[in-house]
Amino acid sequence: MKRVSYVLGMGLCLGFTPTAQAQWKPVERIDTYAVNGRTGIDLYRSIGEHGPKVSLGRTIAYTTFDLKWSRKYVPEGGGCRLASARPHLIIIYKLPKPSGPLPPETQRLWDKFIKGITAHERVHGEMILDMVKKIEATSIGLTVADDPGCKKIRQELTTRLAALSNEQRRKSREFDKVEMSDGGNVHRLILGLVNG
């Protein structure tokens, strides 16, 4: 199981076959944590107190995933070929949710805020999905010579997948940097919630 988090606040052009993609679909799951308050500023303070702990502090929301693979390695002519690689992907969004009803004006502010935060996190989810498609494309058909026990192919695959994973992380960090900079989308969403 591989679990990687891309955190709000912290901060490949291989094709894939439509047939292979049609055989699986990711599962998306939304987990929430409770926040309290009757005003936008109170809700934001509660996010700061109750938000998920990551790295150096707390965050508003984050996207993570659980990725497992069903792979079929086939010894061929003294080498080994990866005949199939089917992902089992769960994309998990962790988002804040008010613990009770909000006054109408605060509800309006919250709805706009959480809609924007959710959209931001879904971009991270799309980046994860794109990475998995690229992993699938680079995996299926991979062949390593002189590998009758199908051991070398696993090392080669790990090297290739690490590059794809690192690229996805870099893109995610760059996206967060833009979104959370002064005047960035997330920055504006926070100001809209806090200042009305």
XYZ file of N, CA and C in Angstrom, residues 13-191:
537
model
N 5.008 12.491 -20.735
C 3.720 12.553 -21.395
C 3.509 11.207 -22.033
N 3.368 10.198 -21.225
C 3.136 8.853 -21.729
C 1.644 8.673 -21.900
N 1.255 8.098 -23.010
C -0.162 7.886 -23.238
C -0.661 6.658 -22.510
N -1.969 6.502 -22.486
C -2.550 5.291 -21.933
C -3.625 4.851 -22.906
N -3.863 3.575 -22.912
C -4.859 3.083 -23.845
C -6.240 3.247 -23.250
N -7.207 3.729 -24.036
C -8.563 3.869 -23.531
C -9.122 2.543 -23.047
N -8.722 1.447 -23.695
C -9.212 0.137 -23.276
C -8.747 -0.190 -21.871
N -7.476 0.048 -21.590
C -6.955 -0.235 -20.253
C -7.640 0.648 -19.224
N -7.824 1.928 -19.552
C -8.463 2.844 -18.616
C -9.899 2.428 -18.343
N -10.595 1.926 -19.360
C -11.996 1.568 -19.199
C -12.183 0.404 -18.238
N -11.138 -0.340 -17.961
C -11.260 -1.511 -17.108
C -11.277 -1.172 -15.622
N -10.945 0.036 -15.263
C -10.933 0.400 -13.844
C -11.353 1.854 -13.685
N -11.837 2.152 -12.506
C -12.196 3.527 -12.164
C -11.735 3.784 -10.743
N -11.273 5.003 -10.478
C -10.885 5.315 -9.107
C -12.122 5.457 -8.229
N -11.925 5.247 -6.960
C -12.962 5.497 -5.959
C -12.593 6.808 -5.278
N -13.558 7.678 -5.114
C -13.323 8.923 -4.384
C -14.065 8.866 -3.058
N -13.383 9.329 -2.025
C -13.985 9.328 -0.690
C -13.745 10.695 -0.053
N -14.771 11.226 0.590
C -14.634 12.484 1.325
C -14.749 12.188 2.804
N -13.696 12.507 3.537
C -13.695 12.433 4.995
C -13.758 13.863 5.510
N -14.515 14.080 6.574
C -14.628 15.432 7.120
C -14.153 15.471 8.563
N -13.821 16.669 9.002
C -13.540 16.923 10.413
C -14.399 18.109 10.827
N -14.819 18.118 12.087
C -15.767 19.122 12.573
C -15.078 20.436 12.908
N -15.736 21.526 12.512
C -15.326 22.868 12.922
C -16.537 23.560 13.533
N -16.262 24.484 14.456
C -17.326 25.175 15.178
C -17.239 26.672 14.938
N -18.379 27.328 15.041
C -18.403 28.780 14.946
C -19.694 29.267 14.328
N -19.983 30.545 14.574
C -21.198 31.160 14.031
C -20.856 32.227 12.986
N -19.571 32.564 12.895
C -19.120 33.556 11.918
C -17.990 32.949 11.090
N -17.677 33.608 9.992
C -16.590 33.134 9.147
C -15.266 33.084 9.880
N -14.963 34.129 10.641
C -13.691 34.158 11.373
C -13.647 33.057 12.425
N -14.790 32.807 13.093
C -14.830 31.727 14.092
C -14.601 30.364 13.439
N -15.197 30.152 12.283
C -14.998 28.884 11.572
C -13.543 28.724 11.152
N -12.934 29.813 10.682
C -11.538 29.739 10.259
C -10.619 29.475 11.446
N -10.911 30.101 12.574
C -10.123 29.823 13.792
C -10.256 28.356 14.187
N -11.470 27.820 14.065
C -11.699 26.417 14.409
C -10.929 25.491 13.464
N -10.842 25.874 12.200
C -10.020 25.104 11.256
C -8.583 25.081 11.750
N -8.091 26.236 12.211
C -6.729 26.323 12.735
C -6.508 25.469 13.967
N -7.555 25.286 14.760
C -7.456 24.482 15.984
C -7.692 23.002 15.735
N -8.551 22.671 14.766
C -8.983 21.282 14.579
C -8.592 20.677 13.235
N -8.000 21.467 12.359
C -7.622 20.954 11.042
C -6.626 19.820 11.157
N -6.522 19.037 10.124
C -5.590 17.900 10.137
C -4.156 18.361 10.384
N -3.454 17.615 11.225
C -2.044 17.912 11.487
C -1.206 17.364 10.342
N -0.379 18.245 9.820
C 0.549 17.857 8.764
C 1.854 18.589 8.985
N 2.928 17.889 8.799
C 4.259 18.479 8.862
C 4.420 19.438 10.037
N 4.446 20.736 9.755
C 4.745 21.729 10.783
C 3.520 22.300 11.479
N 2.345 21.922 11.086
C 1.162 22.512 11.707
C -0.113 21.867 11.221
N -1.135 22.687 11.158
C -2.448 22.216 10.705
C -2.758 22.806 9.341
N -3.678 22.164 8.660
C -4.046 22.606 7.322
C -5.561 22.654 7.197
N -6.044 23.348 6.192
C -7.482 23.446 5.949
C -8.006 22.110 5.433
N -7.341 21.574 4.419
C -7.793 20.355 3.746
C -6.592 19.698 3.086
N -6.741 18.451 2.742
C -5.692 17.787 1.978
C -6.280 16.631 1.195
N -5.484 16.190 0.232
C -5.857 15.059 -0.604
C -4.778 14.003 -0.460
N -5.200 12.792 -0.265
C -4.284 11.668 -0.145
C -4.830 10.535 -1.011
N -4.099 9.459 -1.089
C -4.614 8.327 -1.852
C -4.069 7.024 -1.316
N -4.805 5.971 -1.620
C -4.412 4.602 -1.312
C -4.347 3.897 -2.666
N -3.165 3.423 -3.029
C -2.971 2.809 -4.338
C -2.364 1.429 -4.180
N -3.056 0.447 -4.719
C -2.564 -0.932 -4.754
C -2.644 -1.398 -6.206
N -1.823 -2.373 -6.525
C -1.769 -2.874 -7.894
C -1.952 -4.382 -7.933
N -2.648 -4.850 -8.959
C -2.668 -6.264 -9.327
C -1.805 -6.353 -10.580
N -0.665 -7.034 -10.455
C 0.270 -7.128 -11.581
C 0.501 -8.585 -11.955
N 0.694 -8.814 -13.257
C 0.995 -10.158 -13.743
C 2.331 -10.109 -14.473
N 3.331 -10.740 -13.848
C 4.664 -10.845 -14.442
C 4.764 -12.189 -15.158
N 5.261 -12.179 -16.398
C 5.332 -13.394 -17.202
C 6.780 -13.630 -17.644
N 7.396 -14.744 -17.180
C 8.730 -15.089 -17.685
C 8.625 -15.434 -19.177
N 9.529 -14.845 -19.984
C 9.515 -15.080 -21.432
C 10.939 -15.098 -21.964
N 11.325 -16.192 -22.591
C 12.615 -16.278 -23.270
C 13.800 -15.873 -22.415
N 13.774 -16.234 -21.160
C 14.866 -15.889 -20.254
C 14.723 -14.520 -19.611
N 13.757 -13.749 -20.066
C 13.492 -12.432 -19.482
C 12.154 -12.419 -18.766
N 11.665 -11.236 -18.486
C 10.373 -11.108 -17.812
C 9.610 -9.930 -18.411
N 8.309 -10.134 -18.600
C 7.433 -9.090 -19.139
C 6.287 -8.849 -18.168
N 5.974 -7.578 -17.966
C 4.817 -7.213 -17.151
C 3.610 -7.213 -18.086
N 2.822 -8.279 -18.001
C 1.712 -8.479 -18.929
C 0.507 -7.611 -18.592
N 0.289 -7.363 -17.312
C -0.840 -6.511 -16.922
C -0.532 -5.817 -15.601
N -1.139 -4.661 -15.449
C -1.002 -3.881 -14.215
C -2.314 -3.138 -14.020
N -3.090 -3.580 -13.050
C -4.402 -2.976 -12.813
C -4.385 -2.244 -11.478
N -4.632 -0.932 -11.503
C -4.621 -0.175 -10.253
C -5.930 -0.301 -9.491
N -5.815 -0.192 -8.189
C -6.960 -0.088 -7.285
C -6.699 1.202 -6.510
N -7.352 2.280 -6.939
C -7.051 3.619 -6.438
C -8.225 4.195 -5.661
N -7.930 4.648 -4.449
C -8.900 5.406 -3.659
C -8.301 6.790 -3.438
N -8.984 7.820 -3.926
C -8.574 9.202 -3.690
C -9.395 9.704 -2.511
N -8.706 10.218 -1.499
C -9.359 10.616 -0.246
C -9.178 12.111 -0.035
N -10.300 12.804 0.104
C -10.290 14.240 0.378
C -10.666 14.461 1.840
N -9.848 15.198 2.553
C -10.138 15.538 3.950
C -10.541 17.004 3.975
N -11.787 17.280 4.379
C -12.348 18.628 4.318
C -13.021 19.008 5.633
N -13.059 20.305 5.952
C -13.769 20.753 7.148
C -15.280 20.756 6.916
N -16.022 20.588 8.021
C -17.485 20.632 7.950
C -18.014 21.226 9.252
N -18.872 22.233 9.167
C -19.436 22.800 10.399
C -20.185 21.735 11.193
N -20.033 21.808 12.510
C -20.651 20.794 13.375
C -22.141 21.022 13.575
N -22.636 22.170 13.185
C -24.058 22.454 13.348
C -24.522 23.475 12.330
N -25.817 23.833 12.414
C -26.363 24.827 11.481
C -25.668 26.182 11.651
N -25.590 26.915 10.563
C -24.970 28.240 10.568
C -26.029 29.306 10.293
N -25.811 30.525 10.792
C -26.703 31.627 10.409
C -26.685 31.791 8.886
N -27.766 32.264 8.288
C -27.851 32.335 6.821
C -26.664 33.031 6.146
N -26.230 34.174 6.648
C -25.119 34.889 6.010
C -23.822 34.090 6.124
N -23.589 33.489 7.296
C -22.386 32.669 7.475
C -22.451 31.438 6.577
N -23.639 30.851 6.442
C -23.808 29.689 5.565
C -23.452 30.049 4.125
N -23.867 31.233 3.685
C -23.549 31.689 2.328
C -22.034 31.802 2.144
N -21.367 32.407 3.128
C -19.909 32.543 3.067
C -19.235 31.169 3.078
N -19.739 30.291 3.960
C -19.159 28.951 4.070
C -19.318 28.174 2.762
N -20.510 28.236 2.185
C -20.762 27.487 0.950
C -19.782 27.890 -0.150
N -19.530 29.178 -0.290
C -18.584 29.659 -1.297
C -17.168 29.180 -0.969
N -16.795 29.271 0.302
C -15.469 28.857 0.751
C -15.240 27.366 0.494
N -16.154 26.531 0.961
C -15.937 25.084 0.868
C -16.037 24.607 -0.585
N -16.857 25.261 -1.386
C -16.919 24.920 -2.814
C -15.554 25.159 -3.464
N -14.927 26.277 -3.141
C -13.612 26.587 -3.692
C -12.521 25.669 -3.177
N -12.562 25.373 -1.878
C -11.558 24.470 -1.292
C -11.704 23.073 -1.887
N -12.937 22.623 -2.045
C -13.180 21.305 -2.640
C -12.665 21.266 -4.081
N -12.913 22.317 -4.841
C -12.416 22.378 -6.221
C -10.888 22.327 -6.240
N -10.259 23.029 -5.308
C -8.796 23.006 -5.205
C -8.307 21.577 -4.953
N -8.911 20.912 -4.005
C -8.490 19.549 -3.669
C -8.742 18.585 -4.823
N -9.796 18.797 -5.574
C -10.081 17.917 -6.715
C -9.016 18.049 -7.807
N -8.386 19.204 -7.902
C -7.260 19.336 -8.835
C -6.135 18.399 -8.400
N -5.876 18.349 -7.084
C -4.880 17.395 -6.583
C -5.307 15.964 -6.913
N -6.596 15.677 -6.771
C -7.100 14.349 -7.112
C -6.881 14.014 -8.579
N -7.098 14.980 -9.469
C -6.860 14.772 -10.901
C -5.382 14.536 -11.182
N -4.516 15.230 -10.444
C -3.073 15.009 -10.613
C -2.692 13.586 -10.206
N -3.301 13.103 -9.141
C -3.049 11.730 -8.690
C -3.542 10.742 -9.747
N -4.743 10.956 -10.251
C -5.305 10.077 -11.276
C -4.426 10.077 -12.530
N -3.951 11.239 -12.933
C -3.065 11.342 -14.090
C -1.784 10.543 -13.865
N -1.229 10.644 -12.658
C -0.018 9.891 -12.337
C -0.274 8.386 -12.448
N -1.396 7.925 -11.932
C -1.708 6.494 -11.963
C -1.875 6.015 -13.407
N -2.505 6.816 -14.247
C -2.644 6.456 -15.663
C -1.271 6.339 -16.327
N -0.374 7.243 -15.981
C 0.975 7.208 -16.551
C 1.766 6.016 -16.028
N 1.553 5.681 -14.766
C 2.190 4.480 -14.211
C 1.694 3.252 -14.964
N 0.399 3.184 -15.175
C -0.191 2.062 -15.898
C 0.408 1.964 -17.306
N 0.508 3.097 -17.988
C 1.019 3.107 -19.360
C 2.485 2.696 -19.433
N 3.276 3.123 -18.481
C 4.705 2.796 -18.512
C 4.975 1.380 -17.992
N 4.011 0.801 -17.299
C 4.190 -0.527 -16.706
C 3.842 -1.653 -17.666
N 2.673 -1.572 -18.265
C 2.178 -2.674 -19.092
C 3.080 -2.861 -20.308
N 3.580 -4.077 -20.455
C 4.459 -4.404 -21.569
C 5.932 -4.227 -21.264
N 6.254 -3.654 -20.119
C 7.659 -3.496 -19.744
C 8.329 -4.867 -19.757
N 9.485 -4.944 -20.397
C 10.215 -6.206 -20.516
C 11.658 -5.991 -20.095
N 12.180 -6.935 -19.328
C 13.579 -6.901 -18.908
C 14.204 -8.229 -19.315
N 15.325 -8.163 -20.037
C 16.031 -9.367 -20.488
C 16.795 -9.995 -19.327
N 17.128 -11.257 -19.491
C 17.934 -11.985 -18.502
C 17.354 -11.845 -17.091
N 16.052 -12.132 -16.987
C 15.359 -12.005 -15.694
C 14.307 -13.107 -15.550
N 14.740 -14.377 -15.566
C 13.767 -15.473 -15.519
C 12.970 -15.511 -14.213
N 13.517 -14.980 -13.140
C 12.802 -14.964 -11.856
C 11.965 -13.715 -11.646
N 11.919 -12.844 -12.636
C 11.135 -11.600 -12.574
C 11.483 -10.751 -11.348
N 12.771 -10.625 -11.086
C 13.230 -9.785 -9.972
C 13.748 -8.438 -10.473
N 14.543 -8.465 -11.547
C 15.110 -7.224 -12.087
C 14.017 -6.280 -12.578
N 12.962 -6.857 -13.127
C 11.885 -6.022 -13.665
C 11.240 -5.179 -12.563
N 11.172 -5.745 -11.377
C 10.580 -4.999 -10.254
C 11.447 -3.799 -9.889
N 12.760 -3.989 -9.925
C 13.671 -2.871 -9.648
C 13.547 -1.799 -10.729
N 13.488 -2.228 -11.976
C 13.339 -1.283 -13.088
C 12.020 -0.521 -12.971
N 10.967 -1.231 -12.634
C 9.658 -0.604 -12.481
C 9.680 0.420 -11.348
N 10.292 0.065 -10.232
C 10.385 0.987 -9.092
C 11.094 2.277 -9.491
N 12.162 2.159 -10.254
C 12.898 3.347 -10.712
C 12.020 4.230 -11.591
N 11.314 3.622 -12.524
C 10.447 4.393 -13.426
C 9.293 5.053 -12.668
N 8.722 4.320 -11.726
C 7.575 4.853 -10.997
C 7.979 5.973 -10.053
N 9.173 5.885 -9.503
C 9.655 6.955 -8.621
C 9.714 8.277 -9.377
N 10.152 8.237 -10.619
C 10.219 9.464 -11.418
C 8.824 10.048 -11.644
N 7.848 9.193 -11.927
C 6.478 9.669 -12.125
C 5.904 10.244 -10.836
N 6.165 9.588 -9.727
C 5.685 10.067 -8.431
C 6.310 11.412 -8.078
N 7.604 11.536 -8.298
C 8.283 12.802 -8.005
C 7.751 13.938 -8.868
N 7.457 13.650 -10.116
C 6.895 14.663 -11.009
C 5.522 15.110 -10.514
N 4.708 14.166 -10.074
C 3.373 14.511 -9.563
C 3.484 15.374 -8.311
N 4.388 15.041 -7.429
C 4.583 15.835 -6.213
C 5.032 17.253 -6.550
N 5.940 17.357 -7.514
C 6.419 18.681 -7.922
C 5.264 19.523 -8.460
N 4.448 18.938 -9.323
C 3.302 19.662 -9.874
C 2.342 20.086 -8.768
N 2.127 19.215 -7.810
C 1.226 19.519 -6.704
C 1.752 20.688 -5.872
N 3.048 20.665 -5.579
C 3.657 21.773 -4.817
C 3.559 23.088 -5.581
N 3.831 23.041 -6.882
C 3.749 24.256 -7.699
C 2.325 24.800 -7.728
N 1.353 23.918 -7.842
C -0.050 24.325 -7.831
C -0.394 25.005 -6.508
N -0.008 24.397 -5.393
C -0.283 24.996 -4.087
C 0.394 26.350 -3.935
N 1.602 26.459 -4.419
C 2.337 27.724 -4.294
C 1.569 28.860 -4.972
N 1.049 28.603 -6.162
C 0.274 29.616 -6.882
C -1.049 29.879 -6.169
N -1.749 28.829 -5.798
C -3.068 28.965 -5.181
C -3.026 29.688 -3.835
N -1.933 29.534 -3.100
C -1.867 30.097 -1.753
C -1.039 31.367 -1.649
N -0.539 31.827 -2.767
C 0.207 33.079 -2.743
C -0.762 34.235 -2.503
N -0.228 35.390 -2.149
C -1.075 36.575 -1.984
C -1.873 36.794 -3.258
N -3.177 36.868 -3.115
C -4.047 37.040 -4.267
C -4.404 35.756 -4.979
N -3.813 34.638 -4.563
C -4.136 33.342 -5.159
C -5.532 32.889 -4.767
N -6.025 31.883 -5.429
C -7.393 31.421 -5.224
C -7.693 31.058 -3.772
N -6.854 30.257 -3.143
C -7.114 29.848 -1.758
C -7.016 31.055 -0.829
N -6.065 31.913 -1.070
C -5.926 33.136 -0.272
C -7.215 33.958 -0.349
N -7.773 34.108 -1.550
C -9.029 34.858 -1.718
C -10.195 34.154 -1.037
N -10.226 32.824 -1.085
C -11.304 32.088 -0.415
C -11.272 32.319 1.091
N -10.085 32.306 1.668
C -9.945 32.545 3.107
C -10.404 33.957 3.447
N -9.942 34.930 2.687
C -10.349 36.316 2.943
C -11.858 36.486 2.803
